Amino acid sequence: MAGIAAAAAGASKARRCHASNPTKQRKVAVALQARGGDDNTRVCIPLEELRNTDVDKVGGKSASLGEMISQLSDVGVPVPGGFSTTAYAYKEFLDKGGINDFINEKLSDETIYTDVNKLMEVGKAVRDKIMDTPFQPNFEEELKAQWLRVSGGDEKFTFAVRSSATAEDLPDASFAGQQETYLNVMGYEDMKQKVHLVFASLFTDRAISYRHDRGFEHEKVQLCATCQKMVRSETGAAGVMFSLDTESGFDKVVFVTSAYGLGETVVGGTVNPDEWYVFKPTLAEGKNAIIARTMGSKLIKMVYKAGGGSETVDTSSDERGKWSASDEEVTALAEMAVKIEKHYGRPMDIEWARDGDDGKLYIVQARPETVASQKKVGVIEEYKMLEKSSDVIAEGRAVGKRIGSGKVNILTSIDQMAQFSEGEVLVADMTDPDWEPIMKKAGAIITNRGGRTCHAAIIARELGIPAIVGCGDATDKLAKGDEVTVSCAEGDTGFIYKGIMKFERNVQELGELPTVGMKIMMNVGNPETAFTFGQLPNEGIGLARLEFVINNAIGVHPKALLNYDTIDADTKALIDARMAGYGSPKEFYTQKIVEGVATLAASVYPKRIIVRLSDFKSNEYKSLIGGDQYEPDEENPMIGFRGCGRYTDPFFEECFAMELEAIKKVRGEMGMTNVEIMIPFVRTLDMAKDVMEVLEKNGLKRGQDGLKVNMMAELPSNVFLAEEFLEYFDGFSIGSNDLTQLTLGLDRDSGLVAQYFDERNPAVMKGLEILIKAAKSKGKYVGICGQGPSDHPDLAKWLMEQGIDSVSLNPDSVIPTWQFLGKKD
């Protein structure tokens, strides 16, 4: 403390000396007048004295840190202290030795913005000029005083030195990574050098290019250095979080990423991090609000190097198979993100770190999110593949929702920049902000490494270019000149297809939708697309198929998981690879269903979501890992051992219990009481009675805690005994696909009779009419979730006229059908 106090006194004394020299004051005044006037001549300011209104003095990063230290530390947002150099100091430095004139002359040549070789040459010349010019004495004096104040004179005290630009991190511009960051900076001389390097980094090739493309005048952007106490995350973990979903712009979640070691690996995209989504409404209620998690490979981590600086090392196999942050830490981080977002009044991009020494979490940066939050309201852009292909060359994490195609160009170094042509598909091990001049020319971007919050992903989003990151082996599987299609339009997973495939782009201006005489819901089964579809006008999800979650997120037969200890070694190895990060096979199965259902429920919360419990046929169950050991060979699985018949059978009892445990957790522990359940393929009234007993036995009693249990009305027996079935259920959700098939006696999987399949057949429509009237007479819910209304708007109109409560449509049919139904005759 004595050292800090002495340093502070020294700093104050230095300021008094400057103020007491009238000659110097007059010179400063003249200089300031020439620059347009500024009454603040301080060259360094402690972070705790700064507020967000000081961006013009210390840049966005320093101002934001000061704002959080002064305004949010008392409400549980801890931010490490430090100090910032000022824009005044930077301008004064550039005035020395004619640096300004030199820069203006070099950057006035417009050809450097189209010739990457010239850009590299000019950038280097400017940076060398800056580094060859010494700091002004008064700046060095104050820099050392602030170093002493924060470090107490300890030469081993570590700082992070980062850039803070006066035009950086504005709500409509992301300068993420445009300038340099230096970690584990020890001692005053090291700090002085890193501050010098930060000043020079305003003129990296990428920063020059970026400012020019975004219309920022070079001379109007000043660079400051944020010198902050280093969080010892090299023995802990760090990452990035956003207070909204970066891909869809869905703003009811916090998206958290994490990896071991210093956070630069996550920011820079050199590691594939762990990811979580936390749901804000239930977080505010104190519920378990983590609705989804994805384990990253985390192959490397960045650690301190002896004597200063940092290096990357391989992680251990044990680290790779574990989550780098606990659920409690993820929840605490999400709470901090919500507080920061509320304070700033806009979605935020936040960097955090966990100190390996004290185990505490710290916020080390926060800036406005600049892409997803800027999307035009009331306009829906959708890309869709028009061709199906099984020829997937590679896959990774999708960035954005677009599709691109072109010829592959694999680059191994930024030095190959001049070899890249407009419209090519950029393939690299990883990119960093230095690659921005190439990235803006690419038709699509593919990298081996990186997560959805790395610099490459942020820049790709801002440029509107489809990118797939974290592929692992794209540079091995692709070759220069290959024609590929890069699809980010199929959920969180991005696919690289062989060849140039057809796709379409649709843009819909929503405008004001007409009032219609029933509720329009959606059929959504894929949690990866839920946040996008949830922003369509809707009254909830009328059909969420659990099979989609089981098939894609789990991929293992539930019996194989229950019998894990006795299954063969090969099957066990396949299961082990899928359930990394989960405590047991049973927990893996249950928790993955929890995450899938919770994500779907969050996308429309608090509107209702009707989850159809598993309705795999035996042949579909057989295709899951281990399934061939448990499933029968049936002649016609479509009308075989499926739906409610499984739920009440002793063979499947324990498997069904895991599904119900998941639903119980989503509704109870997670507080998502908008989840209702639907029972499919209920052949008889005895089955209806038996399944209700099974539900109650597993803690899901109809009516308890508002639980609604619906029946999928899809069999002729459901039509003939409609009123009797309604004694057991809260309503019908009509499955028009199976109802049509079984009413007309045809196999909808057979191409030989496909021409007879039509939900508008009079016999089918008679069945629909009976079901609607029965539900209405009992005062119970009736909706339809089959394909028919999505394909035939006239059928949807007829159903509305019959008084049906809702139709559940495929998302791409929602707007056209809504507009059709609202037309005046």
PDB file of C-alpha atoms in Angstrom, residues 57 72 140-142 153 259 420 464 479 486 493 502 573 694 784:
ATOM      1  CA  LYS A  57     -10.621  10.877 -24.075  1.00  0.00           C
ATOM      2  CA  LEU A  72     -21.360  -2.124 -11.511  1.00  0.00           C
ATOM      3  CA  GLU A 140       6.870   8.733 -19.848  1.00  0.00           C
ATOM      4  CA  GLU A 141       6.888  10.336 -16.411  1.00  0.00           C
ATOM      5  CA  GLU A 142       3.148   9.834 -15.915  1.00  0.00           C
ATOM      6  CA  GLY A 153       6.719  -1.231  -7.885  1.00  0.00           C
ATOM      7  CA  ALA A 259     -11.712 -22.650 -22.852  1.00  0.00           C
ATOM      8  CA  PHE A 420      -6.605 -14.841 -53.502  1.00  0.00           C
ATOM      9  CA  GLY A 464     -22.418 -10.989 -44.315  1.00  0.00           C
ATOM     10  CA  ALA A 479      -8.070 -29.135 -52.385  1.00  0.00           C
ATOM     11  CA  VAL A 486     -20.982 -23.837 -47.997  1.00  0.00           C
ATOM     12  CA  THR A 493     -23.860 -27.220 -37.851  1.00  0.00           C
ATOM     13  CA  LYS A 502     -28.657 -24.740 -56.170  1.00  0.00           C
ATOM     14  CA  ALA A 573     -16.558 -46.858 -27.652  1.00  0.00           C
ATOM     15  CA  VAL A 694     -47.533 -44.453 -16.428  1.00  0.00           C
ATOM     16  CA  ILE A 784     -53.758 -29.730 -36.363  1.00  0.00           C
TER      17      ILE A 784
END
